[in-house]
mmCIF file of C-alpha atoms in Angstrom:
data_model
loop_
_atom_site.group_PDB
_atom_site.id
_atom_site.type_symbol
_atom_site.label_atom_id
_atom_site.label_comp_id
_atom_site.label_asym_id
_atom_site.label_seq_id
_atom_site.Cartn_x
_atom_site.Cartn_y
_atom_site.Cartn_z
ATOM 1 C CA MET A 1 9.763 -9.304 -12.763
ATOM 2 C CA ASP A 2 10.672 -11.174 -15.939
ATOM 3 C CA GLU A 3 12.976 -8.274 -16.854
ATOM 4 C CA PHE A 4 15.675 -9.595 -14.538
ATOM 5 C CA VAL A 5 16.094 -12.784 -16.568
ATOM 6 C CA PRO A 6 18.333 -11.135 -19.221
ATOM 7 C CA LEU A 7 20.383 -9.456 -16.460
ATOM 8 C CA VAL A 8 21.018 -12.763 -14.667
ATOM 9 C CA ARG A 9 21.720 -14.528 -17.955
ATOM 10 C CA LYS A 10 24.189 -11.814 -19.003
ATOM 11 C CA ALA A 11 26.002 -11.972 -15.647
ATOM 12 C CA ARG A 12 26.363 -15.746 -15.947
ATOM 13 C CA GLU A 13 27.640 -15.416 -19.517
ATOM 14 C CA ARG A 14 30.322 -13.096 -18.169
ATOM 15 C CA GLY A 15 31.380 -15.741 -15.668
ATOM 16 C CA TRP A 16 29.900 -14.304 -12.484
ATOM 17 C CA HIS A 17 28.150 -16.295 -9.763
ATOM 18 C CA THR A 18 24.577 -14.980 -9.562
ATOM 19 C CA ILE A 19 22.429 -14.783 -6.415
ATOM 20 C CA VAL A 20 18.840 -13.586 -6.838
ATOM 21 C CA CYS A 21 16.918 -12.289 -3.852
ATOM 22 C CA ASP A 22 13.285 -11.186 -3.719
ATOM 23 C CA GLY A 23 10.163 -11.799 -1.707
ATOM 24 C CA TYR A 24 8.367 -13.969 -4.257
ATOM 25 C CA PRO A 25 9.089 -17.713 -4.649
ATOM 26 C CA ASN A 26 10.020 -19.208 -8.014
ATOM 27 C CA THR A 27 10.256 -15.947 -9.947
ATOM 28 C CA PRO A 28 11.706 -16.271 -13.478
ATOM 29 C CA ALA A 29 15.178 -14.920 -12.633
ATOM 30 C CA LYS A 30 15.460 -17.257 -9.640
ATOM 31 C CA LEU A 31 14.945 -20.246 -11.898
ATOM 32 C CA ILE A 32 18.131 -19.530 -13.867
ATOM 33 C CA ALA A 33 20.335 -18.091 -11.079
ATOM 34 C CA ASP A 34 23.150 -19.992 -9.380
ATOM 35 C CA GLU A 35 21.502 -19.346 -6.009
ATOM 36 C CA SER A 36 18.238 -17.727 -4.914
ATOM 37 C CA TYR A 37 16.638 -16.693 -1.644
ATOM 38 C CA ASP A 38 13.113 -15.661 -0.660
ATOM 39 C CA VAL A 39 13.936 -12.465 1.225
ATOM 40 C CA ASP A 40 11.993 -9.236 0.709
ATOM 41 C CA PRO A 41 14.441 -6.590 -0.611
ATOM 42 C CA ARG A 42 12.612 -3.981 1.451
ATOM 43 C CA ASP A 43 14.142 -5.657 4.520
ATOM 44 C CA ALA A 44 17.582 -4.136 3.977
ATOM 45 C CA ASP A 45 19.076 -5.585 7.161
ATOM 46 C CA ALA A 46 18.026 -9.131 6.246
ATOM 47 C CA VAL A 47 19.435 -8.858 2.738
ATOM 48 C CA ALA A 48 22.658 -7.292 4.057
ATOM 49 C CA ARG A 49 23.076 -10.270 6.409
ATOM 50 C CA LEU A 50 22.519 -12.571 3.447
ATOM 51 C CA CYS A 51 25.193 -10.678 1.477
ATOM 52 C CA ALA A 52 27.663 -11.369 4.266
ATOM 53 C CA GLU A 53 26.694 -15.038 4.483
ATOM 54 C CA VAL A 54 27.180 -15.678 0.758
ATOM 55 C CA CYS A 55 30.238 -13.372 0.470
ATOM 56 C CA ALA A 56 28.586 -11.133 -2.133
ATOM 57 C CA ASP A 57 30.995 -8.555 -3.578
ATOM 58 C CA GLY A 58 28.550 -6.653 -5.801
ATOM 59 C CA ILE A 59 24.881 -5.686 -5.939
ATOM 60 C CA VAL A 60 22.747 -4.529 -8.852
ATOM 61 C CA SER A 61 19.076 -3.727 -9.370
ATOM 62 C CA SER A 62 17.034 -1.328 -11.449
ATOM 63 C CA TYR A 63 13.773 -0.898 -13.376
ATOM 64 C CA SER A 64 11.705 0.632 -10.550
ATOM 65 C CA ASP A 65 12.129 3.438 -8.018
ATOM 66 C CA LEU A 66 11.376 1.022 -5.189
ATOM 67 C CA LEU A 67 14.085 -1.440 -6.231
ATOM 68 C CA ALA A 68 16.636 1.354 -6.720
ATOM 69 C CA GLU A 69 15.848 2.555 -3.200
ATOM 70 C CA CYS A 70 16.144 -0.995 -1.807
ATOM 71 C CA CYS A 71 19.471 -1.487 -3.585
ATOM 72 C CA ALA A 72 20.928 1.705 -2.096
ATOM 73 C CA ASN A 73 19.760 0.797 1.420
ATOM 74 C CA ILE A 74 21.159 -2.730 1.170
ATOM 75 C CA ALA A 75 24.465 -1.584 -0.332
ATOM 76 C CA GLN A 76 25.003 0.899 2.487
ATOM 77 C CA ARG A 77 24.405 -1.728 5.159
ATOM 78 C CA ALA A 78 26.444 -4.413 3.384
ATOM 79 C CA GLY A 79 29.383 -2.168 2.511
ATOM 80 C CA LEU A 80 28.879 -2.642 -1.239
ATOM 81 C CA GLY A 81 29.179 -0.053 -3.983
ATOM 82 C CA CYS A 82 26.118 1.732 -5.381
ATOM 83 C CA PRO A 83 25.726 4.743 -7.715
ATOM 84 C CA LEU A 84 24.182 6.888 -4.946
ATOM 85 C CA PRO A 85 23.806 6.572 -1.171
ATOM 86 C CA PRO A 86 20.236 6.568 0.162
ATOM 87 C CA ASP A 87 20.251 10.214 1.277
ATOM 88 C CA ARG A 88 21.186 11.440 -2.222
ATOM 89 C CA LEU A 89 18.985 8.958 -4.082
ATOM 90 C CA ALA A 90 16.073 10.343 -2.047
ATOM 91 C CA TYR A 91 16.068 13.424 -4.297
ATOM 92 C CA LEU A 92 15.239 11.116 -7.202
ATOM 93 C CA ARG A 93 12.607 9.160 -5.288
ATOM 94 C CA ASP A 94 10.751 11.490 -2.893
ATOM 95 C CA LYS A 95 8.585 13.866 -4.922
ATOM 96 C CA SER A 96 8.703 16.602 -2.269
ATOM 97 C CA LEU A 97 12.513 16.628 -2.225
ATOM 98 C CA MET A 98 12.575 16.384 -6.009
ATOM 99 C CA LYS A 99 10.357 19.451 -6.507
ATOM 100 C CA GLY A 100 12.514 21.397 -4.063
ATOM 101 C CA MET A 101 15.605 20.389 -6.049
ATOM 102 C CA PHE A 102 13.942 21.517 -9.284
ATOM 103 C CA ASP A 103 13.151 24.876 -7.691
ATOM 104 C CA GLU A 104 16.769 25.339 -6.599
ATOM 105 C CA LEU A 105 18.074 24.390 -10.035
ATOM 106 C CA GLY A 106 15.566 26.479 -11.972
ATOM 107 C CA ILE A 107 14.115 23.428 -13.728
ATOM 108 C CA PRO A 108 10.492 24.012 -14.799
ATOM 109 C CA TYR A 109 7.806 21.466 -13.944
ATOM 110 C CA PRO A 110 3.984 21.441 -13.938
ATOM 111 C CA LYS A 111 2.445 23.510 -11.137
ATOM 112 C CA THR A 112 2.183 21.253 -8.096
ATOM 113 C CA ALA A 113 0.396 21.349 -4.744
ATOM 114 C CA ARG A 114 0.970 19.183 -1.678
ATOM 115 C CA VAL A 115 -2.535 18.320 -0.526
ATOM 116 C CA ARG A 116 -3.478 17.174 2.980
ATOM 117 C CA ARG A 117 -6.472 15.110 3.994
ATOM 118 C CA GLY A 118 -9.247 17.419 5.158
ATOM 119 C CA HIS A 119 -7.630 20.464 3.503
ATOM 120 C CA VAL A 120 -8.147 19.609 -0.153
ATOM 121 C CA ARG A 121 -9.918 22.773 -1.287
ATOM 122 C CA GLU A 122 -7.614 24.989 0.748
ATOM 123 C CA ASP A 123 -4.457 23.334 -0.584
ATOM 124 C CA LEU A 124 -5.726 23.406 -4.177
ATOM 125 C CA GLU A 125 -6.450 27.151 -4.148
ATOM 126 C CA GLY A 126 -5.049 28.661 -7.329
ATOM 127 C CA MET A 127 -4.577 25.286 -9.014
ATOM 128 C CA GLY A 128 -5.780 24.885 -12.600
ATOM 129 C CA PHE A 129 -7.860 21.915 -13.773
ATOM 130 C CA PRO A 130 -7.870 19.194 -14.974
ATOM 131 C CA CYS A 131 -5.225 17.912 -12.600
ATOM 132 C CA VAL A 132 -3.228 14.744 -11.956
ATOM 133 C CA THR A 133 -3.041 13.088 -8.524
ATOM 134 C CA LYS A 134 0.066 11.204 -7.395
ATOM 135 C CA PRO A 135 0.979 9.472 -4.115
ATOM 136 C CA ALA A 136 4.028 10.972 -2.415
ATOM 137 C CA ASP A 137 6.357 8.028 -2.949
ATOM 138 C CA ALA A 138 4.606 5.169 -4.731
ATOM 139 C CA TRP A 139 5.881 3.490 -7.886
ATOM 140 C CA GLY A 140 4.450 2.717 -11.286
ATOM 141 C CA SER A 141 1.115 4.409 -11.969
ATOM 142 C CA HIS A 142 -0.516 3.451 -8.679
ATOM 143 C CA GLY A 143 -2.779 6.259 -7.517
ATOM 144 C CA VAL A 144 -2.296 8.387 -10.639
ATOM 145 C CA ARG A 145 -5.633 9.879 -11.694
ATOM 146 C CA VAL A 146 -6.761 12.674 -14.004
ATOM 147 C CA LEU A 147 -9.495 14.636 -12.229
ATOM 148 C CA GLY A 148 -11.619 17.624 -13.164
ATOM 149 C CA ASP A 149 -12.056 19.633 -9.972
ATOM 150 C CA ALA A 150 -11.456 19.788 -6.216
ATOM 151 C CA ARG A 151 -14.587 17.754 -5.486
ATOM 152 C CA GLU A 152 -13.239 14.844 -7.518
ATOM 153 C CA VAL A 153 -9.891 15.093 -5.719
ATOM 154 C CA GLU A 154 -11.699 14.885 -2.365
ATOM 155 C CA ALA A 155 -13.577 11.791 -3.521
ATOM 156 C CA ALA A 156 -10.391 10.068 -4.728
ATOM 157 C CA TYR A 157 -8.130 11.205 -1.883
ATOM 158 C CA ASP A 158 -8.175 8.083 0.294
ATOM 159 C CA GLU A 159 -7.583 5.747 -2.660
ATOM 160 C CA VAL A 160 -4.602 7.811 -3.899
ATOM 161 C CA ALA A 161 -3.127 8.306 -0.407
ATOM 162 C CA GLY A 162 -3.394 4.581 0.264
ATOM 163 C CA TYR A 163 -0.335 3.905 -1.903
ATOM 164 C CA SER A 164 1.966 5.905 0.386
ATOM 165 C CA ASP A 165 2.616 6.379 4.099
ATOM 166 C CA ALA A 166 2.949 10.160 3.697
ATOM 167 C CA PRO A 167 0.248 12.392 5.268
ATOM 168 C CA TYR A 168 -0.373 14.116 1.907
ATOM 169 C CA ILE A 169 -0.625 13.535 -1.833
ATOM 170 C CA PHE A 170 0.627 15.588 -4.761
ATOM 171 C CA VAL A 171 -1.681 17.221 -7.270
ATOM 172 C CA GLU A 172 -0.248 18.629 -10.507
ATOM 173 C CA GLU A 173 -1.872 20.726 -13.173
ATOM 174 C CA TYR A 174 -2.448 18.540 -16.227
ATOM 175 C CA ASP A 175 0.130 19.223 -18.943
ATOM 176 C CA ASP A 176 -1.215 18.761 -22.474
ATOM 177 C CA GLY A 177 2.212 18.767 -24.127
ATOM 178 C CA LEU A 178 3.834 15.790 -25.801
ATOM 179 C CA GLU A 179 5.361 13.273 -23.380
ATOM 180 C CA PHE A 180 8.843 11.801 -23.481
ATOM 181 C CA ASN A 181 11.039 9.278 -21.687
ATOM 182 C CA LEU A 182 14.775 9.880 -21.678
ATOM 183 C CA MET A 183 17.449 7.494 -20.437
ATOM 184 C CA SER A 184 21.001 8.661 -19.830
ATOM 185 C CA TRP A 185 24.097 7.191 -18.252
ATOM 186 C CA VAL A 186 26.305 9.488 -16.237
ATOM 187 C CA VAL A 187 29.995 8.872 -16.963
ATOM 188 C CA ASP A 188 32.541 10.723 -14.797
ATOM 189 C CA GLY A 189 29.852 13.215 -13.820
ATOM 190 C CA ARG A 190 28.601 13.962 -17.346
ATOM 191 C CA PRO A 191 25.324 12.509 -18.693
ATOM 192 C CA VAL A 192 25.473 10.603 -21.975
ATOM 193 C CA VAL A 193 21.951 10.568 -23.439
ATOM 194 C CA LEU A 194 21.143 7.032 -24.552
ATOM 195 C CA GLU A 195 17.852 7.960 -26.213
ATOM 196 C CA VAL A 196 14.803 10.193 -26.169
ATOM 197 C CA ALA A 197 11.537 8.274 -26.623
ATOM 198 C CA ASP A 198 8.009 9.271 -27.570
ATOM 199 C CA ARG A 199 5.626 8.227 -24.778
ATOM 200 C CA GLU A 200 2.233 7.808 -26.410
ATOM 201 C CA LYS A 201 -1.039 7.316 -24.528
ATOM 202 C CA SER A 202 -4.556 6.177 -25.306
ATOM 203 C CA ASP A 203 -7.885 6.991 -23.664
ATOM 204 C CA ASP A 204 -11.255 5.360 -24.321
ATOM 205 C CA GLY A 205 -13.230 7.493 -21.880
ATOM 206 C CA GLU A 206 -13.567 4.661 -19.365
ATOM 207 C CA ALA A 207 -10.217 4.783 -17.563
ATOM 208 C CA THR A 208 -9.407 7.251 -14.803
ATOM 209 C CA VAL A 209 -6.129 8.187 -16.485
ATOM 210 C CA PRO A 210 -4.852 7.772 -20.055
ATOM 211 C CA TRP A 211 -2.603 4.724 -20.272
ATOM 212 C CA VAL A 212 0.754 4.340 -21.974
ATOM 213 C CA SER A 213 0.021 2.379 -25.145
ATOM 214 C CA ARG A 214 3.241 2.836 -27.153
ATOM 215 C CA ILE A 215 6.827 3.966 -26.544
ATOM 216 C CA VAL A 216 9.023 4.679 -29.569
ATOM 217 C CA TYR A 217 12.829 4.863 -29.667
ATOM 218 C CA PRO A 218 14.061 7.326 -30.872
ATOM 219 C CA SER A 219 11.577 10.190 -30.579
ATOM 220 C CA ALA A 220 10.522 12.080 -33.666
ATOM 221 C CA HIS A 221 11.353 15.216 -31.630
ATOM 222 C CA THR A 222 14.833 14.242 -30.449
ATOM 223 C CA ASP A 223 16.448 17.339 -31.959
ATOM 224 C CA ASP A 224 13.792 19.631 -30.453
ATOM 225 C CA VAL A 225 14.431 18.557 -26.862
ATOM 226 C CA LEU A 226 17.919 17.060 -26.660
ATOM 227 C CA GLY A 227 19.938 20.162 -25.801
ATOM 228 C CA GLU A 228 17.595 21.535 -23.144
ATOM 229 C CA ALA A 229 17.008 18.134 -21.550
ATOM 230 C CA THR A 230 20.741 17.367 -21.391
ATOM 231 C CA GLU A 231 21.415 20.650 -19.577
ATOM 232 C CA MET A 232 18.795 19.724 -16.990
ATOM 233 C CA LEU A 233 20.284 16.262 -16.510
ATOM 234 C CA GLN A 234 23.702 17.818 -15.927
ATOM 235 C CA LYS A 235 22.269 20.057 -13.208
ATOM 236 C CA VAL A 236 20.526 17.130 -11.491
ATOM 237 C CA ALA A 237 23.588 14.881 -11.656
ATOM 238 C CA GLY A 238 25.678 17.598 -10.014
ATOM 239 C CA TYR A 239 23.073 18.284 -7.337
ATOM 240 C CA VAL A 240 22.745 14.660 -6.186
ATOM 241 C CA GLY A 241 26.442 13.891 -6.678
ATOM 242 C CA LEU A 242 25.992 11.172 -9.295
ATOM 243 C CA LEU A 243 29.334 10.381 -10.939
ATOM 244 C CA ASN A 244 28.570 7.061 -12.641
ATOM 245 C CA GLY A 245 25.218 5.416 -13.138
ATOM 246 C CA PRO A 246 21.759 5.747 -14.695
ATOM 247 C CA LEU A 247 19.813 9.015 -14.656
ATOM 248 C CA CYS A 248 16.487 9.100 -16.443
ATOM 249 C CA MET A 249 13.779 11.683 -16.948
ATOM 250 C CA GLN A 250 10.114 11.875 -17.935
ATOM 251 C CA PHE A 251 9.088 15.237 -19.315
ATOM 252 C CA PHE A 252 6.673 17.246 -21.421
ATOM 253 C CA TRP A 253 7.439 19.514 -24.378
ATOM 254 C CA ALA A 254 5.470 21.677 -26.757
ATOM 255 C CA PRO A 255 6.619 24.243 -29.341
ATOM 256 C CA GLY A 256 7.171 27.593 -27.683
ATOM 257 C CA ARG A 257 6.910 26.201 -24.158
ATOM 258 C CA GLY A 258 10.107 24.186 -23.876
ATOM 259 C CA VAL A 259 10.762 21.224 -21.582
ATOM 260 C CA ARG A 260 8.822 20.787 -18.334
ATOM 261 C CA VAL A 261 10.034 17.899 -16.193
ATOM 262 C CA CYS A 262 7.648 15.387 -14.668
ATOM 263 C CA GLU A 263 10.304 13.483 -12.716
ATOM 264 C CA CYS A 264 13.884 12.253 -12.680
ATOM 265 C CA ALA A 265 14.924 8.755 -11.631
ATOM 266 C CA GLY A 266 18.153 7.125 -10.555
ATOM 267 C CA ARG A 267 17.449 3.868 -12.371
ATOM 268 C CA ILE A 268 16.679 2.460 -15.808
ATOM 269 C CA PHE A 269 13.074 2.570 -17.024
ATOM 270 C CA GLY A 270 11.358 -0.794 -16.745
ATOM 271 C CA TYR A 271 9.470 -2.612 -19.495
ATOM 272 C CA GLU A 272 11.038 -0.591 -22.285
ATOM 273 C CA HIS A 273 14.832 -0.568 -21.960
ATOM 274 C CA GLU A 274 15.083 -3.529 -24.363
ATOM 275 C CA LEU A 275 14.017 -1.130 -27.115
ATOM 276 C CA LEU A 276 17.385 0.614 -26.812
ATOM 277 C CA GLU A 277 19.233 -2.566 -27.752
ATOM 278 C CA TYR A 278 16.885 -3.207 -30.682
ATOM 279 C CA ALA A 279 17.006 0.366 -32.043
ATOM 280 C CA SER A 280 20.789 0.609 -31.650
ATOM 281 C CA ALA A 281 21.230 -2.652 -33.592
ATOM 282 C CA GLY A 282 22.778 -4.225 -30.491
ATOM 283 C CA ALA A 283 25.346 -1.468 -29.935
ATOM 284 C CA VAL A 284 24.008 -0.593 -26.442
ATOM 285 C CA CYS A 285 22.766 -3.203 -23.983
ATOM 286 C CA VAL A 286 21.445 -1.948 -20.646
ATOM 287 C CA GLU A 287 22.369 -5.178 -18.876
ATOM 288 C CA ASP A 288 26.011 -4.672 -19.850
ATOM 289 C CA LEU A 289 25.949 -1.116 -18.489
ATOM 290 C CA LEU A 290 24.417 -2.222 -15.177
ATOM 291 C CA LEU A 291 26.991 -4.974 -14.721
ATOM 292 C CA ASP A 292 29.930 -2.846 -15.880
ATOM 293 C CA ASN A 293 28.981 -0.182 -13.347
ATOM 294 C CA VAL A 294 29.568 -2.760 -10.594
ATOM 295 C CA TYR A 295 32.641 -4.658 -11.812
ATOM 296 C CA ASP A 296 34.222 -2.731 -14.695
ATOM 297 C CA PRO A 297 33.207 0.969 -14.656
ATOM 298 C CA VAL A 298 35.960 1.927 -17.095
ATOM 299 C CA ALA A 299 34.230 -0.225 -19.725
ATOM 300 C CA VAL A 300 31.102 1.974 -19.594
ATOM 301 C CA SER A 301 33.012 4.922 -21.020
ATOM 302 C CA SER A 302 34.340 2.766 -23.856
ATOM 303 C CA ARG A 303 30.913 1.317 -24.649
ATOM 304 C CA LEU A 304 29.301 4.761 -24.865
ATOM 305 C CA GLU A 305 32.078 6.617 -26.648
ATOM 306 C CA GLY A 306 30.550 8.316 -29.704
ATOM 307 C CA HIS A 307 27.030 7.094 -28.914
ATOM 308 C CA ASP A 308 24.349 8.838 -30.999
ATOM 309 C CA PRO A 309 20.880 9.019 -29.363
ATOM 310 C CA HIS A 310 19.260 9.223 -32.808
ATOM 311 C CA LEU A 311 19.909 5.438 -33.053
ATOM 312 C CA ALA A 312 20.239 3.257 -36.137
ATOM 313 C CA ASP A 313 16.673 1.887 -36.323
ATOM 314 C CA VAL A 314 13.250 2.610 -34.833
ATOM 315 C CA ALA A 315 11.848 0.337 -32.120
ATOM 316 C CA ALA A 316 8.450 0.458 -30.458
ATOM 317 C CA GLY A 317 6.917 -1.150 -27.405
ATOM 318 C CA LEU A 318 3.170 -1.785 -27.674
ATOM 319 C CA TYR A 319 1.430 -2.108 -24.299
ATOM 320 C CA PHE A 320 -1.987 -3.748 -24.008
ATOM 321 C CA HIS A 321 -3.948 -3.116 -20.809
ATOM 322 C CA GLY A 322 -6.927 -5.133 -19.646
ATOM 323 C CA ARG A 323 -10.101 -4.771 -17.643
ATOM 324 C CA ASP A 324 -10.692 -7.010 -14.647
ATOM 325 C CA GLY A 325 -12.086 -10.366 -15.692
ATOM 326 C CA ARG A 326 -11.373 -14.023 -16.447
ATOM 327 C CA VAL A 327 -9.768 -14.569 -19.833
ATOM 328 C CA ALA A 328 -11.487 -17.118 -22.091
ATOM 329 C CA SER A 329 -9.692 -16.463 -25.381
ATOM 330 C CA VAL A 330 -6.650 -14.592 -26.694
ATOM 331 C CA GLY A 331 -6.097 -13.658 -30.317
ATOM 332 C CA GLY A 332 -4.686 -11.192 -32.812
ATOM 333 C CA LEU A 333 -1.215 -10.961 -31.281
ATOM 334 C CA PRO A 334 1.830 -11.722 -33.466
ATOM 335 C CA ASP A 335 4.593 -14.243 -32.977
ATOM 336 C CA GLU A 336 8.246 -13.788 -33.795
ATOM 337 C CA SER A 337 7.838 -15.143 -37.327
ATOM 338 C CA ASP A 338 6.639 -11.618 -38.149
ATOM 339 C CA PRO A 339 9.777 -9.866 -39.482
ATOM 340 C CA LEU A 340 9.062 -6.696 -37.475
ATOM 341 C CA VAL A 341 8.429 -8.497 -34.173
ATOM 342 C CA LYS A 342 11.269 -8.827 -31.686
ATOM 343 C CA GLU A 343 9.239 -10.181 -28.778
ATOM 344 C CA THR A 344 5.641 -10.861 -27.769
ATOM 345 C CA ILE A 345 4.724 -11.516 -24.151
ATOM 346 C CA VAL A 346 1.170 -12.529 -23.211
ATOM 347 C CA TYR A 347 0.759 -12.130 -19.453
ATOM 348 C CA TYR A 348 -2.693 -13.742 -19.178
ATOM 349 C CA ARG A 349 -3.721 -17.041 -20.731
ATOM 350 C CA PRO A 350 -7.236 -18.538 -20.993
ATOM 351 C CA GLY A 351 -8.542 -19.343 -17.527
ATOM 352 C CA GLU A 352 -6.435 -16.682 -15.786
ATOM 353 C CA ILE A 353 -7.903 -13.589 -14.108
ATOM 354 C CA ILE A 354 -6.805 -10.065 -15.020
ATOM 355 C CA SER A 355 -6.401 -8.013 -11.852
ATOM 356 C CA HIS A 356 -4.878 -4.659 -10.926
ATOM 357 C CA GLN A 357 -3.761 -5.058 -7.334
ATOM 358 C CA VAL A 358 -0.247 -4.100 -6.218
ATOM 359 C CA GLY A 359 2.077 -6.894 -7.319
ATOM 360 C CA ASP A 360 -0.116 -8.046 -10.215
ATOM 361 C CA LYS A 361 1.162 -8.290 -13.775
ATOM 362 C CA PRO A 362 1.785 -4.865 -15.315
ATOM 363 C CA TYR A 363 0.013 -5.438 -18.634
ATOM 364 C CA ALA A 364 -2.247 -7.921 -20.361
ATOM 365 C CA ALA A 365 0.333 -8.241 -23.163
ATOM 366 C CA ARG A 366 3.202 -6.341 -24.770
ATOM 367 C CA VAL A 367 4.861 -6.511 -28.165
ATOM 368 C CA TYR A 368 8.251 -5.146 -29.256
ATOM 369 C CA LEU A 369 8.680 -4.107 -32.896
ATOM 370 C CA CYS A 370 11.734 -2.861 -34.801
ATOM 371 C CA SER A 371 12.251 -1.481 -38.306
ATOM 372 C CA PRO A 372 14.512 0.998 -40.100
ATOM 373 C CA ASP A 373 11.319 2.713 -41.320
ATOM 374 C CA ARG A 374 9.072 4.500 -38.835
ATOM 375 C CA GLY A 375 6.199 4.540 -41.318
ATOM 376 C CA GLU A 376 6.317 0.750 -41.554
ATOM 377 C CA LEU A 377 6.364 0.533 -37.758
ATOM 378 C CA ASP A 378 3.342 2.846 -37.510
ATOM 379 C CA ARG A 379 1.337 0.778 -39.984
ATOM 380 C CA ARG A 380 2.068 -2.466 -38.130
ATOM 381 C CA THR A 381 1.182 -0.757 -34.845
ATOM 382 C CA ASP A 382 -2.225 0.250 -36.208
ATOM 383 C CA GLU A 383 -2.878 -3.298 -37.403
ATOM 384 C CA LEU A 384 -2.015 -4.820 -34.031
ATOM 385 C CA PHE A 385 -3.992 -2.239 -32.076
ATOM 386 C CA GLN A 386 -7.027 -3.345 -34.114
ATOM 387 C CA SER A 387 -6.433 -7.094 -34.085
ATOM 388 C CA ALA A 388 -5.334 -7.753 -30.472
ATOM 389 C CA SER A 389 -8.105 -9.269 -28.371
ATOM 390 C CA MET A 390 -8.778 -10.894 -25.018
ATOM 391 C CA THR A 391 -12.362 -11.838 -24.298
ATOM 392 C CA ASP A 392 -14.150 -13.345 -21.322
ATOM 393 C CA GLY A 393 -16.616 -16.232 -21.339
ATOM 394 C CA GLN A 394 -19.463 -13.960 -22.443
ATOM 395 C CA GLY A 395 -17.465 -12.583 -25.370
ATOM 396 C CA ARG A 396 -16.828 -9.244 -23.667
ATOM 397 C CA GLU A 397 -13.603 -7.569 -24.805
ATOM 398 C CA LEU A 398 -11.219 -7.208 -21.875
ATOM 399 C CA LEU A 399 -8.477 -5.233 -23.613
ATOM 400 C CA LEU A 400 -8.628 -1.454 -23.487
ATOM 401 C CA ARG A 401 -8.580 -0.242 -27.072
ATOM 402 C CA ASN A 402 -5.289 1.424 -27.981
ATOM 403 C CA ARG A 403 -5.123 4.193 -30.554
ATOM 404 C CA ARG A 404 -1.849 5.435 -32.005
ATOM 405 C CA LYS A 405 -1.005 9.123 -31.822
ATOM 406 C CA SER A 406 1.075 10.912 -34.436
ATOM 407 C CA PRO A 407 4.397 12.527 -33.383
ATOM 408 C CA GLU A 408 2.449 15.796 -33.171
ATOM 409 C CA GLY A 409 0.169 14.251 -30.551
ATOM 410 C CA THR A 410 -2.953 13.869 -32.683
ATOM 411 C CA ALA A 411 -4.788 10.654 -33.469
#
């Protein structure tokens, strides 16, 4: 993941010797680290042995549920500090444990069924449609589908279940409320909300699930959800025993219905956390928080003292998704000479093949924008959603067409 490059760079700037470990050779963070090793982080024993060999005295990871789980497992075996031990982090990783925790805490969430192979119709009795399928413990959006009835769930079951080793999948009633991402940092047992973000999706009728096309920091509905969401975070932090570290939440909200939680996570959200630094005018940097939590936890409290989740500016991440195919041309994406553009990353160049297998690139391209004026940001978003293009050799458009939603959820 290219996201680890700023973390490694920040650690080196602070004078620490950096050792990057993952299962892929020549990844971007490895190229700038002091040392690097090709060891799969899922092999906790192997990485723990490596920690002993290189005399590592700290470990940090984030950005995905899988990596947070790996980090906790390795830390326990290597005798290193970590925000949560594996048995407590499990409540923020395993959807079955998480739903049970929500029930105990009285936290509302979309109606959910645990569905077994060969018992789909039986297990879905009483469930409303459309519904959303999810593997029991996968990461990202693998296996997430929006389906219209039990027959469609039966047809998709093997594909969804293939992303997990569990003997069941989860099926949730589709929630048509507005969607939000929230990142917080727990300090001495109390969550400090870093931001609430609007999580906007697009749908062109071809995809099996609407895709995230834009995330905006801060949300236009921050004041509507902040109090209720913070109370829920406090309950979760107490339940899992989190004293210091990240605690994030995806949730739905609609007027009159309140907050309904999709999931909580014991890590920072990937491919968007940079927006916090942009929108806070550099006041909050996630990489600093991750490193402080390992080597200088007292500094976290100082950094976040008086933090306002309404933020100084408005930042948006634009996410362009592609269809399978070989890219022949790329156009309509901005460079950083545009005064609103903070970063543009094109993941596929001419001659490269867009694919959607596990481990492939997460997007075709993404663009980060920032402005003090949300209206200006919206107008530039609309322009880029229209102009961005990746075509194959026959001129076929490979990008799924994004369409911006208003803060009320309408196009």
